[in-house]
């Protein structure tokens, strides 16, 4: 019997399932009232990805395992097709689950929640892009990645990664026609990657590329830039995520103290008004449409139609060709079909437990893969210039929460019992929702979370794409 340890270590499925098992165990550990939950797979993946990359760097060219090592070095531990499939299943499950629980909130508070679902992601996008323009010494892709991280959006991360691939390739291939500012940023990213990889391999550092000696990029340099751009989004997201969660949880707990209102009194007012509303209008009661245990035809149809919708390209003037991508199309279609419930023999209202488990598992696949692919770059950033990414992530999260609260409280006069959930929904943060439910000691924040989170996810996808269409 033979056992090839090196091949075993480089096997993507071995790495993926080991990361998911360890990550889910880590996610269940409680740090006071907080636990990482499913996102534990991301952080374990980052650690494994870091050490795996250091190990891969020890294989010289010509080695039997050089090709496998190079995939690791390039951030391609887990194939992109598998990552996209996992995200698509997660998004469809999220849309079908959210569709059936939004009736009361949409009918009663729809306009306000729609505004918040758009406004909160918009604030984060403006803040993130503003920092990317103001700070020339940092990768703009890392900074824009903080947007999806600080707002804890996996769907936004997928869209940002997808759009950064095509847009960075366009920028690099058209290097000669870019502004001098853009050219400097492109060269800084390529030079930095080459220096890092040379030190990692213990080889000579190549000559620095400058505006004077570089009129265009070779195909190899284009690929380096594209890889670094995609990885930069993952780095920004991974660094930004924990700080987005942290400041959202802090915000939910300290906002009532800072702005001087009583949580218990807010709850009393809310429940009294809700009882009156339902008594006066029975249509506001929750939907009683029956669920089936699982309908794979319905689920697959939602995924297929979502993928088709996301593939449609629309000309957006100076923004060029625009599409929702597979994630944006999937969330929109699954919400629509979930609201309809049933078409002929095909069901779109499925058992919540089954959908929830399916959704969670495939989110775990995606997060584990993200960690494995970008682990080295994340830890390298934190120990180097990454402290600035931490500061930017924190500011993006704080501004999004604060402006969302101000709009909801003082412009829309939404009760804190619902507004707390609407803010976490606008931030697309399940851990944040847990903090809101904990802080208010009731499940009502989930009502507004369900009303805002799907639309906020959709606009996170849209804004993530638009950011990469803008000048770097």
CSV table of C-alpha atoms in Angstrom, one decimal:
chain,number,residue,atom,x,y,z
A,1,UNK,CA,0.0,0.0,0.0
A,2,UNK,CA,1.4,3.4,-1.0
A,3,UNK,CA,0.4,6.8,0.4
A,4,UNK,CA,1.6,10.0,-1.3
A,5,UNK,CA,1.6,12.6,1.4
A,6,UNK,CA,2.5,15.5,-0.9
A,7,UNK,CA,-0.3,14.8,-3.4
A,8,UNK,CA,-2.6,14.4,-0.4
A,9,UNK,CA,-1.7,17.8,1.0
A,10,UNK,CA,-2.2,19.5,-2.4
A,11,UNK,CA,-5.5,17.7,-3.1
A,12,UNK,CA,-8.2,20.5,-3.3
A,13,UNK,CA,-11.0,18.3,-2.0
A,14,UNK,CA,-8.9,17.2,1.0
A,15,UNK,CA,-8.1,20.8,1.8
A,16,UNK,CA,-11.7,21.9,1.3
A,17,UNK,CA,-13.4,19.3,3.5
A,18,UNK,CA,-10.7,19.6,6.2
A,19,UNK,CA,-11.1,23.3,6.3
A,20,UNK,CA,-14.9,23.0,6.5
A,21,UNK,CA,-14.8,20.5,9.3
A,22,UNK,CA,-12.3,22.5,11.4
A,23,UNK,CA,-13.9,25.8,10.5
A,24,UNK,CA,-17.4,24.7,11.6
A,25,UNK,CA,-15.9,23.4,14.9
A,26,UNK,CA,-14.2,26.8,15.4
A,27,UNK,CA,-17.3,28.6,14.5
A,28,UNK,CA,-19.2,27.0,17.4
A,29,UNK,CA,-16.8,28.4,20.0
A,30,UNK,CA,-18.4,31.2,22.0
A,31,UNK,CA,-16.5,34.4,22.9
A,32,UNK,CA,-18.9,35.7,25.5
A,33,UNK,CA,-22.1,36.2,23.5
A,34,UNK,CA,-20.4,36.2,20.1
A,35,UNK,CA,-19.4,33.3,17.9
A,36,UNK,CA,-18.2,33.2,14.3
A,37,UNK,CA,-20.6,30.6,13.2
A,38,UNK,CA,-20.3,29.5,9.6
A,39,UNK,CA,-17.7,32.2,9.0
A,40,UNK,CA,-15.3,30.2,11.1
A,41,UNK,CA,-14.6,28.3,7.8
A,42,UNK,CA,-13.2,31.5,6.3
A,43,UNK,CA,-10.8,32.1,9.1
A,44,UNK,CA,-9.5,28.5,9.3
A,45,UNK,CA,-9.1,28.6,5.6
A,46,UNK,CA,-7.0,31.7,5.8
A,47,UNK,CA,-4.7,30.0,8.3
A,48,UNK,CA,-4.4,26.8,6.2
A,49,UNK,CA,-4.0,28.8,3.0
A,50,UNK,CA,-1.2,30.9,4.5
A,51,UNK,CA,0.9,27.9,5.6
A,52,UNK,CA,0.1,26.0,2.4
A,53,UNK,CA,1.4,28.8,0.3
A,54,UNK,CA,4.7,29.0,2.3
A,55,UNK,CA,5.0,25.2,1.7
A,56,UNK,CA,4.3,25.5,-2.0
A,57,UNK,CA,7.0,28.1,-2.4
A,58,UNK,CA,9.6,25.5,-1.5
A,59,UNK,CA,9.0,23.5,-4.7
A,60,UNK,CA,11.5,24.4,-7.5
A,61,UNK,CA,10.7,24.6,-11.2
A,62,UNK,CA,11.0,21.1,-12.7
A,63,UNK,CA,9.7,19.4,-9.5
A,64,UNK,CA,7.0,16.8,-10.0
A,65,UNK,CA,4.6,18.9,-7.9
A,66,UNK,CA,5.6,22.3,-9.3
A,67,UNK,CA,2.3,22.7,-11.2
A,68,UNK,CA,0.3,22.0,-8.1
A,69,UNK,CA,2.5,24.4,-6.1
A,70,UNK,CA,2.0,27.1,-8.7
A,71,UNK,CA,-1.8,26.9,-8.4
A,72,UNK,CA,-1.5,27.4,-4.7
A,73,UNK,CA,0.9,30.4,-5.2
A,74,UNK,CA,-1.5,31.9,-7.7
A,75,UNK,CA,-4.5,31.7,-5.3
A,76,UNK,CA,-6.2,28.9,-7.2
A,77,UNK,CA,-6.3,26.2,-4.5
A,78,UNK,CA,-10.1,25.7,-5.1
A,79,UNK,CA,-11.3,25.9,-8.7
A,80,UNK,CA,-13.4,29.0,-9.5
A,81,UNK,CA,-16.3,26.9,-11.0
A,82,UNK,CA,-16.8,25.1,-7.7
A,83,UNK,CA,-16.8,28.4,-5.9
A,84,UNK,CA,-19.4,29.9,-8.3
A,85,UNK,CA,-21.6,26.8,-7.9
A,86,UNK,CA,-21.5,27.0,-4.1
A,87,UNK,CA,-22.4,30.7,-4.2
A,88,UNK,CA,-25.2,30.2,-6.6
A,89,UNK,CA,-26.8,27.5,-4.4
A,90,UNK,CA,-26.3,29.7,-1.3
A,91,UNK,CA,-28.0,32.7,-3.0
A,92,UNK,CA,-30.9,30.7,-4.3
A,93,UNK,CA,-31.5,29.2,-0.9
A,94,UNK,CA,-31.4,32.7,0.7
A,95,UNK,CA,-33.9,34.1,-1.8
A,96,UNK,CA,-36.4,31.3,-1.4
A,97,UNK,CA,-36.2,31.4,2.4
A,98,UNK,CA,-36.5,35.2,2.6
A,99,UNK,CA,-39.5,35.5,0.2
A,100,UNK,CA,-42.0,33.8,2.4
A,101,UNK,CA,-41.3,35.8,5.6
A,102,UNK,CA,-41.5,39.3,4.3
A,103,UNK,CA,-45.3,39.9,4.0
A,104,UNK,CA,-45.9,41.9,7.2
A,105,UNK,CA,-42.8,44.0,6.9
A,106,UNK,CA,-43.2,44.8,3.2
A,107,UNK,CA,-46.8,45.7,3.4
A,108,UNK,CA,-46.5,47.8,6.5
A,109,UNK,CA,-43.0,49.3,6.2
A,110,UNK,CA,-42.0,48.5,2.6
A,111,UNK,CA,-41.0,52.0,1.4
A,112,UNK,CA,-38.8,52.7,4.4
A,113,UNK,CA,-37.1,49.4,4.3
A,114,UNK,CA,-36.5,49.6,0.5
A,115,UNK,CA,-34.8,53.0,1.1
A,116,UNK,CA,-32.6,51.6,3.9
A,117,UNK,CA,-31.7,48.5,1.9
A,118,UNK,CA,-30.4,50.7,-0.9
A,119,UNK,CA,-29.0,53.6,1.3
A,120,UNK,CA,-26.8,51.5,3.7
A,121,UNK,CA,-24.9,49.6,0.9
A,122,UNK,CA,-24.6,52.9,-1.0
A,123,UNK,CA,-23.0,54.7,2.0
A,124,UNK,CA,-20.5,51.8,2.3
A,125,UNK,CA,-19.7,51.9,-1.4
A,126,UNK,CA,-19.1,55.6,-1.5
A,127,UNK,CA,-16.9,55.5,1.6
A,128,UNK,CA,-14.9,52.5,0.2
A,129,UNK,CA,-14.4,54.0,-3.2
A,130,UNK,CA,-13.5,57.4,-1.7
A,131,UNK,CA,-10.7,55.8,0.3
A,132,UNK,CA,-9.5,54.0,-2.8
A,133,UNK,CA,-9.2,57.3,-4.6
A,134,UNK,CA,-7.6,59.1,-1.7
A,135,UNK,CA,-4.9,56.6,-0.8
A,136,UNK,CA,-2.6,56.0,-3.7
A,137,UNK,CA,-0.1,53.8,-1.8
A,138,UNK,CA,-2.6,51.0,-1.3
A,139,UNK,CA,-4.1,48.5,-3.8
A,140,UNK,CA,-7.5,50.0,-4.9
A,141,UNK,CA,-8.8,46.4,-5.1
A,142,UNK,CA,-7.9,45.7,-1.5
A,143,UNK,CA,-9.7,48.9,-0.4
A,144,UNK,CA,-12.9,48.2,-2.5
A,145,UNK,CA,-12.8,44.7,-1.1
A,146,UNK,CA,-13.3,46.2,2.4
A,147,UNK,CA,-16.7,47.3,1.2
A,148,UNK,CA,-18.1,43.7,0.9
A,149,UNK,CA,-16.1,42.7,4.0
A,150,UNK,CA,-17.3,45.6,6.3
A,151,UNK,CA,-20.9,44.9,5.2
A,152,UNK,CA,-20.3,41.2,5.6
A,153,UNK,CA,-21.7,40.3,2.1
A,154,UNK,CA,-20.6,37.0,0.6
A,155,UNK,CA,-22.8,37.7,-2.5
A,156,UNK,CA,-21.1,41.1,-2.8
A,157,UNK,CA,-17.7,39.4,-2.5
A,158,UNK,CA,-18.6,37.0,-5.3
A,159,UNK,CA,-19.8,39.9,-7.6
A,160,UNK,CA,-16.7,42.0,-6.7
A,161,UNK,CA,-14.4,39.1,-7.4
A,162,UNK,CA,-16.1,38.4,-10.7
A,163,UNK,CA,-16.1,42.1,-11.9
A,164,UNK,CA,-12.5,42.6,-10.7
A,165,UNK,CA,-11.4,39.8,-13.0
A,166,UNK,CA,-12.8,41.3,-16.2
A,167,UNK,CA,-12.1,45.0,-15.3
A,168,UNK,CA,-8.5,44.4,-14.2
A,169,UNK,CA,-7.8,42.4,-17.4
A,170,UNK,CA,-9.2,45.3,-19.4
A,171,UNK,CA,-7.1,47.8,-17.6
A,172,UNK,CA,-3.9,45.8,-17.9
A,173,UNK,CA,-4.4,45.0,-21.6
A,174,UNK,CA,-5.1,48.6,-22.3
A,175,UNK,CA,-2.3,49.9,-20.1
A,176,UNK,CA,-0.9,52.4,-22.6
A,177,UNK,CA,-4.2,54.3,-22.7
A,178,UNK,CA,-4.8,54.6,-19.0
A,179,UNK,CA,-4.2,57.7,-17.0
A,180,UNK,CA,-0.8,58.2,-15.4
A,181,UNK,CA,-2.4,57.7,-11.9
A,182,UNK,CA,-3.9,54.4,-13.0
A,183,UNK,CA,-0.7,53.3,-14.6
A,184,UNK,CA,1.2,53.9,-11.4
A,185,UNK,CA,-1.2,51.9,-9.4
A,186,UNK,CA,-1.1,49.0,-11.9
A,187,UNK,CA,2.7,48.9,-11.9
A,188,UNK,CA,2.8,49.2,-8.1
A,189,UNK,CA,0.6,46.1,-7.8
A,190,UNK,CA,2.6,44.1,-10.4
A,191,UNK,CA,6.0,45.1,-8.8
A,192,UNK,CA,4.8,44.3,-5.3
A,193,UNK,CA,3.6,40.9,-6.4
A,194,UNK,CA,6.9,40.1,-8.1
A,195,UNK,CA,9.0,41.2,-5.1
A,196,UNK,CA,6.9,39.2,-2.7
A,197,UNK,CA,7.0,36.0,-4.8
A,198,UNK,CA,10.8,36.4,-5.3
A,199,UNK,CA,11.4,36.7,-1.6
A,200,UNK,CA,9.1,33.7,-1.0
A,201,UNK,CA,11.0,31.6,-3.4
A,202,UNK,CA,14.4,32.9,-2.5
A,203,UNK,CA,15.2,34.1,-6.0
A,204,UNK,CA,16.5,37.4,-7.3
A,205,UNK,CA,14.1,40.3,-7.3
A,206,UNK,CA,13.3,41.4,-10.9
A,207,UNK,CA,13.9,44.9,-12.1
A,208,UNK,CA,11.3,47.4,-11.1
A,209,UNK,CA,8.8,48.4,-13.8
A,210,UNK,CA,8.3,52.2,-14.1
A,211,UNK,CA,6.4,54.6,-16.3
A,212,UNK,CA,9.6,55.3,-18.1
A,213,UNK,CA,10.6,51.8,-19.0
A,214,UNK,CA,7.1,50.3,-19.4
A,215,UNK,CA,4.8,51.2,-22.3
A,216,UNK,CA,2.7,48.1,-22.2
A,217,UNK,CA,2.4,44.9,-20.1
A,218,UNK,CA,3.4,41.4,-21.2
A,219,UNK,CA,0.8,38.7,-21.1
A,220,UNK,CA,2.5,37.3,-18.0
A,221,UNK,CA,2.3,40.7,-16.3
A,222,UNK,CA,-1.4,41.0,-17.2
A,223,UNK,CA,-2.0,37.7,-15.5
A,224,UNK,CA,-0.1,38.8,-12.4
A,225,UNK,CA,-2.2,41.9,-12.2
A,226,UNK,CA,-5.5,40.1,-12.7
A,227,UNK,CA,-4.6,37.5,-10.0
A,228,UNK,CA,-3.5,40.3,-7.6
A,229,UNK,CA,-6.7,42.3,-8.3
A,230,UNK,CA,-8.9,39.3,-7.6
A,231,UNK,CA,-6.9,38.4,-4.6
A,232,UNK,CA,-6.9,42.0,-3.4
A,233,UNK,CA,-10.7,41.9,-3.2
A,234,UNK,CA,-10.5,38.7,-1.2
A,235,UNK,CA,-7.9,40.3,1.1
A,236,UNK,CA,-10.0,43.4,1.7
A,237,UNK,CA,-13.1,41.3,2.3
A,238,UNK,CA,-11.3,38.9,4.7
A,239,UNK,CA,-9.7,41.7,6.7
A,240,UNK,CA,-12.8,43.8,6.7
A,241,UNK,CA,-15.3,41.1,7.7
A,242,UNK,CA,-14.4,40.7,11.4
A,243,UNK,CA,-14.3,44.4,11.9
A,244,UNK,CA,-17.6,44.9,10.1
A,245,UNK,CA,-19.2,42.3,12.5
A,246,UNK,CA,-17.5,43.8,15.5
A,247,UNK,CA,-18.6,47.4,14.9
A,248,UNK,CA,-22.1,46.4,13.9
A,249,UNK,CA,-22.5,44.4,17.1
A,250,UNK,CA,-21.1,47.4,19.1
A,251,UNK,CA,-23.4,49.7,17.3
A,252,UNK,CA,-26.5,47.7,18.1
A,253,UNK,CA,-25.6,47.7,21.7
A,254,UNK,CA,-24.4,51.3,22.2
A,255,UNK,CA,-26.7,53.3,19.8
A,256,UNK,CA,-29.6,53.4,22.3
A,257,UNK,CA,-27.2,54.7,25.0
A,258,UNK,CA,-25.6,57.3,22.7
A,259,UNK,CA,-28.9,58.6,21.4
A,260,UNK,CA,-30.7,58.3,24.7
A,261,UNK,CA,-33.8,56.1,24.2
A,262,UNK,CA,-35.1,53.2,26.3
A,263,UNK,CA,-35.1,49.8,24.5
A,264,UNK,CA,-37.9,48.3,26.7
A,265,UNK,CA,-40.2,51.3,26.0
A,266,UNK,CA,-39.5,51.0,22.3
A,267,UNK,CA,-40.6,47.3,22.4
A,268,UNK,CA,-43.8,48.1,24.2
A,269,UNK,CA,-44.8,50.7,21.6
A,270,UNK,CA,-43.9,48.4,18.7
A,271,UNK,CA,-45.9,45.4,20.0
A,272,UNK,CA,-48.9,47.5,20.8
A,273,UNK,CA,-49.0,49.0,17.3
A,274,UNK,CA,-48.4,45.6,15.6
A,275,UNK,CA,-51.5,44.1,17.3
A,276,UNK,CA,-53.6,47.1,16.2
A,277,UNK,CA,-52.4,46.8,12.6
A,278,UNK,CA,-53.1,43.1,12.3
A,279,UNK,CA,-56.5,43.5,13.9
A,280,UNK,CA,-57.5,46.2,11.4
A,281,UNK,CA,-56.0,44.4,8.4
A,282,UNK,CA,-55.8,40.6,8.3
A,283,UNK,CA,-53.8,40.8,5.1
A,284,UNK,CA,-50.8,41.8,7.2
A,285,UNK,CA,-50.7,38.3,8.9
A,286,UNK,CA,-48.0,35.9,7.9
A,287,UNK,CA,-48.5,33.7,4.8
A,288,UNK,CA,-49.9,30.2,5.4
A,289,UNK,CA,-49.0,28.8,2.0
A,290,UNK,CA,-47.9,25.1,2.6
A,291,UNK,CA,-44.3,24.0,2.1
A,292,UNK,CA,-43.0,20.9,0.5
A,293,UNK,CA,-40.0,19.1,2.0
A,294,UNK,CA,-37.9,19.8,-1.0
A,295,UNK,CA,-38.5,20.4,-4.7
A,296,UNK,CA,-35.2,20.0,-6.7
A,297,UNK,CA,-36.9,20.9,-9.9
A,298,UNK,CA,-38.1,24.2,-8.4
A,299,UNK,CA,-34.7,24.9,-6.8
A,300,UNK,CA,-32.8,24.1,-10.0
A,301,UNK,CA,-35.2,26.1,-12.1
A,302,UNK,CA,-34.6,29.1,-9.9
A,303,UNK,CA,-30.9,28.7,-10.2
A,304,UNK,CA,-31.0,28.3,-13.9
A,305,UNK,CA,-33.3,31.3,-14.5
A,306,UNK,CA,-31.2,33.3,-12.1
A,307,UNK,CA,-28.0,32.4,-14.0
A,308,UNK,CA,-29.6,33.3,-17.3
A,309,UNK,CA,-30.9,36.7,-16.0
A,310,UNK,CA,-27.4,37.4,-14.5
A,311,UNK,CA,-25.8,36.7,-17.9
A,312,UNK,CA,-27.8,39.4,-19.7
A,313,UNK,CA,-25.7,42.4,-20.5
A,314,UNK,CA,-27.1,45.9,-20.7
A,315,UNK,CA,-25.2,48.9,-22.0
A,316,UNK,CA,-24.9,51.5,-19.3
A,317,UNK,CA,-23.2,54.4,-21.1
A,318,UNK,CA,-19.9,55.4,-19.4
A,319,UNK,CA,-20.1,52.3,-17.2
A,320,UNK,CA,-19.9,50.1,-20.2
A,321,UNK,CA,-21.7,46.7,-20.4
A,322,UNK,CA,-23.4,45.9,-17.1
A,323,UNK,CA,-24.9,42.6,-15.9
A,324,UNK,CA,-26.1,41.4,-12.5
A,325,UNK,CA,-23.8,38.4,-12.6
A,326,UNK,CA,-24.9,34.9,-11.5
A,327,UNK,CA,-25.4,36.0,-7.9
A,328,UNK,CA,-27.5,39.1,-8.7
A,329,UNK,CA,-29.7,37.3,-11.1
A,330,UNK,CA,-30.2,34.4,-8.7
A,331,UNK,CA,-31.3,36.5,-5.7
A,332,UNK,CA,-33.7,38.4,-7.9
A,333,UNK,CA,-35.3,35.3,-9.5
A,334,UNK,CA,-35.4,33.3,-6.3
A,335,UNK,CA,-37.2,36.1,-4.4
A,336,UNK,CA,-39.7,36.4,-7.2
A,337,UNK,CA,-40.4,32.7,-7.5
A,338,UNK,CA,-40.4,32.3,-3.7
A,339,UNK,CA,-43.1,35.0,-3.5
A,340,UNK,CA,-45.2,33.2,-6.1
A,341,UNK,CA,-44.8,30.0,-4.2
A,342,UNK,CA,-45.9,27.5,-6.9
A,343,UNK,CA,-46.2,27.3,-10.7
A,344,UNK,CA,-48.1,24.2,-11.9
A,345,UNK,CA,-46.6,21.1,-10.3
A,346,UNK,CA,-43.3,23.0,-9.4
A,347,UNK,CA,-43.0,24.3,-5.9
A,348,UNK,CA,-40.8,27.2,-4.7
A,349,UNK,CA,-42.0,27.1,-1.0
A,350,UNK,CA,-39.7,24.5,0.5
A,351,UNK,CA,-39.1,23.3,4.1
A,352,UNK,CA,-37.2,26.1,5.9
A,353,UNK,CA,-34.9,23.6,7.8
A,354,UNK,CA,-33.9,21.8,4.6
A,355,UNK,CA,-33.3,25.0,2.7
A,356,UNK,CA,-31.4,26.5,5.6
A,357,UNK,CA,-29.1,23.5,6.0
A,358,UNK,CA,-28.5,23.4,2.2
A,359,UNK,CA,-27.8,27.1,2.1
A,360,UNK,CA,-25.4,27.0,5.1
A,361,UNK,CA,-23.5,24.1,3.8
A,362,UNK,CA,-22.7,25.7,0.4
A,363,UNK,CA,-21.9,29.0,2.0
A,364,UNK,CA,-19.4,27.0,4.1
A,365,UNK,CA,-17.9,25.7,0.8
A,366,UNK,CA,-17.5,29.2,-0.6
A,367,UNK,CA,-16.0,30.7,2.6
A,368,UNK,CA,-13.6,27.8,3.0
A,369,UNK,CA,-12.5,28.2,-0.6
A,370,UNK,CA,-12.0,31.9,-0.2
A,371,UNK,CA,-9.8,31.4,2.8
A,372,UNK,CA,-7.7,28.8,1.1
A,373,UNK,CA,-7.2,30.8,-2.0
A,374,UNK,CA,-6.3,34.1,-0.3
A,375,UNK,CA,-4.9,33.0,3.1
A,376,UNK,CA,-1.3,34.0,2.4
A,377,UNK,CA,-2.2,37.4,0.9
A,378,UNK,CA,-4.5,38.2,3.9
A,379,UNK,CA,-1.9,37.5,6.6
A,380,UNK,CA,0.8,39.1,4.6
A,381,UNK,CA,-1.3,42.3,4.3
A,382,UNK,CA,-2.1,42.3,8.0
A,383,UNK,CA,1.5,42.0,9.0
A,384,UNK,CA,2.6,44.6,6.4
A,385,UNK,CA,0.5,47.6,5.2
A,386,UNK,CA,-2.7,45.8,6.2
A,387,UNK,CA,-3.3,47.9,9.3
A,388,UNK,CA,-4.6,50.6,7.0
A,389,UNK,CA,-7.1,48.1,5.5
A,390,UNK,CA,-8.2,47.4,9.1
A,391,UNK,CA,-8.8,51.1,9.7
A,392,UNK,CA,-10.6,51.6,6.4
A,393,UNK,CA,-12.9,48.6,7.0
A,394,UNK,CA,-13.8,49.9,10.5
A,395,UNK,CA,-14.6,53.3,9.1
A,396,UNK,CA,-16.7,51.9,6.3
A,397,UNK,CA,-18.7,49.8,8.8
A,398,UNK,CA,-19.2,52.6,11.3
A,399,UNK,CA,-20.3,55.1,8.6
A,400,UNK,CA,-22.8,52.6,7.1
A,401,UNK,CA,-24.4,51.8,10.5
A,402,UNK,CA,-24.5,55.4,11.7
A,403,UNK,CA,-26.0,56.8,8.5
A,404,UNK,CA,-28.5,54.0,8.3
A,405,UNK,CA,-29.6,54.7,11.9
A,406,UNK,CA,-29.9,58.4,11.3
A,407,UNK,CA,-32.1,57.9,8.2
A,408,UNK,CA,-34.3,55.3,9.8
A,409,UNK,CA,-34.7,57.0,13.2
A,410,UNK,CA,-35.0,60.7,12.3
A,411,UNK,CA,-36.3,60.7,8.7
A,412,UNK,CA,-38.5,57.6,8.7
A,413,UNK,CA,-39.3,57.4,12.5
A,414,UNK,CA,-39.0,53.6,12.6
A,415,UNK,CA,-39.2,52.0,16.0
A,416,UNK,CA,-35.8,50.7,17.2
A,417,UNK,CA,-37.3,47.2,17.6
A,418,UNK,CA,-37.5,47.0,13.8
A,419,UNK,CA,-34.8,49.5,12.9
A,420,UNK,CA,-32.1,47.4,14.6
A,421,UNK,CA,-33.0,44.5,12.3
A,422,UNK,CA,-33.2,46.7,9.3
A,423,UNK,CA,-29.7,48.0,9.9
A,424,UNK,CA,-28.3,44.5,10.2
A,425,UNK,CA,-30.3,43.5,7.0
A,426,UNK,CA,-28.8,46.5,5.2
A,427,UNK,CA,-25.4,45.3,6.3
A,428,UNK,CA,-26.4,41.8,5.2
A,429,UNK,CA,-25.0,40.5,8.5
A,430,UNK,CA,-26.4,37.4,10.2
A,431,UNK,CA,-24.1,37.8,13.2
A,432,UNK,CA,-25.4,41.3,13.5
A,433,UNK,CA,-29.0,40.1,13.5
A,434,UNK,CA,-28.1,37.7,16.3
A,435,UNK,CA,-26.8,40.6,18.3
A,436,UNK,CA,-30.0,42.6,17.7
A,437,UNK,CA,-32.2,39.6,18.8
A,438,UNK,CA,-30.0,39.2,21.8
A,439,UNK,CA,-30.0,42.9,22.7
A,440,UNK,CA,-33.8,43.3,22.4
A,441,UNK,CA,-34.6,39.8,23.8
A,442,UNK,CA,-37.2,39.2,21.1
A,443,UNK,CA,-37.3,37.9,17.6
A,444,UNK,CA,-38.9,40.9,16.0
A,445,UNK,CA,-35.6,42.3,14.4
A,446,UNK,CA,-35.7,39.2,12.1
A,447,UNK,CA,-38.9,40.7,10.5
A,448,UNK,CA,-37.1,43.8,9.3
A,449,UNK,CA,-33.9,41.8,8.5
A,450,UNK,CA,-35.9,39.6,6.2
A,451,UNK,CA,-37.4,42.7,4.5
A,452,UNK,CA,-34.1,44.5,3.9
A,453,UNK,CA,-31.4,41.8,3.6
A,454,UNK,CA,-32.4,40.4,0.1
A,455,UNK,CA,-32.7,43.8,-1.5
A,456,UNK,CA,-29.5,45.0,0.3
A,457,UNK,CA,-27.8,41.9,-1.1
A,458,UNK,CA,-28.9,42.7,-4.6
A,459,UNK,CA,-27.6,46.3,-4.3
A,460,UNK,CA,-24.4,45.1,-2.7
A,461,UNK,CA,-23.9,43.1,-5.9
A,462,UNK,CA,-24.8,46.1,-8.1
A,463,UNK,CA,-22.6,48.5,-6.2
A,464,UNK,CA,-19.7,46.0,-6.1
A,465,UNK,CA,-19.8,45.8,-9.9
A,466,UNK,CA,-20.1,49.5,-10.4
A,467,UNK,CA,-17.1,50.2,-8.2
A,468,UNK,CA,-14.9,48.2,-10.5
A,469,UNK,CA,-16.3,50.0,-13.5
A,470,UNK,CA,-15.1,53.4,-12.1
A,471,UNK,CA,-11.5,54.7,-12.5
A,472,UNK,CA,-9.0,53.1,-10.1
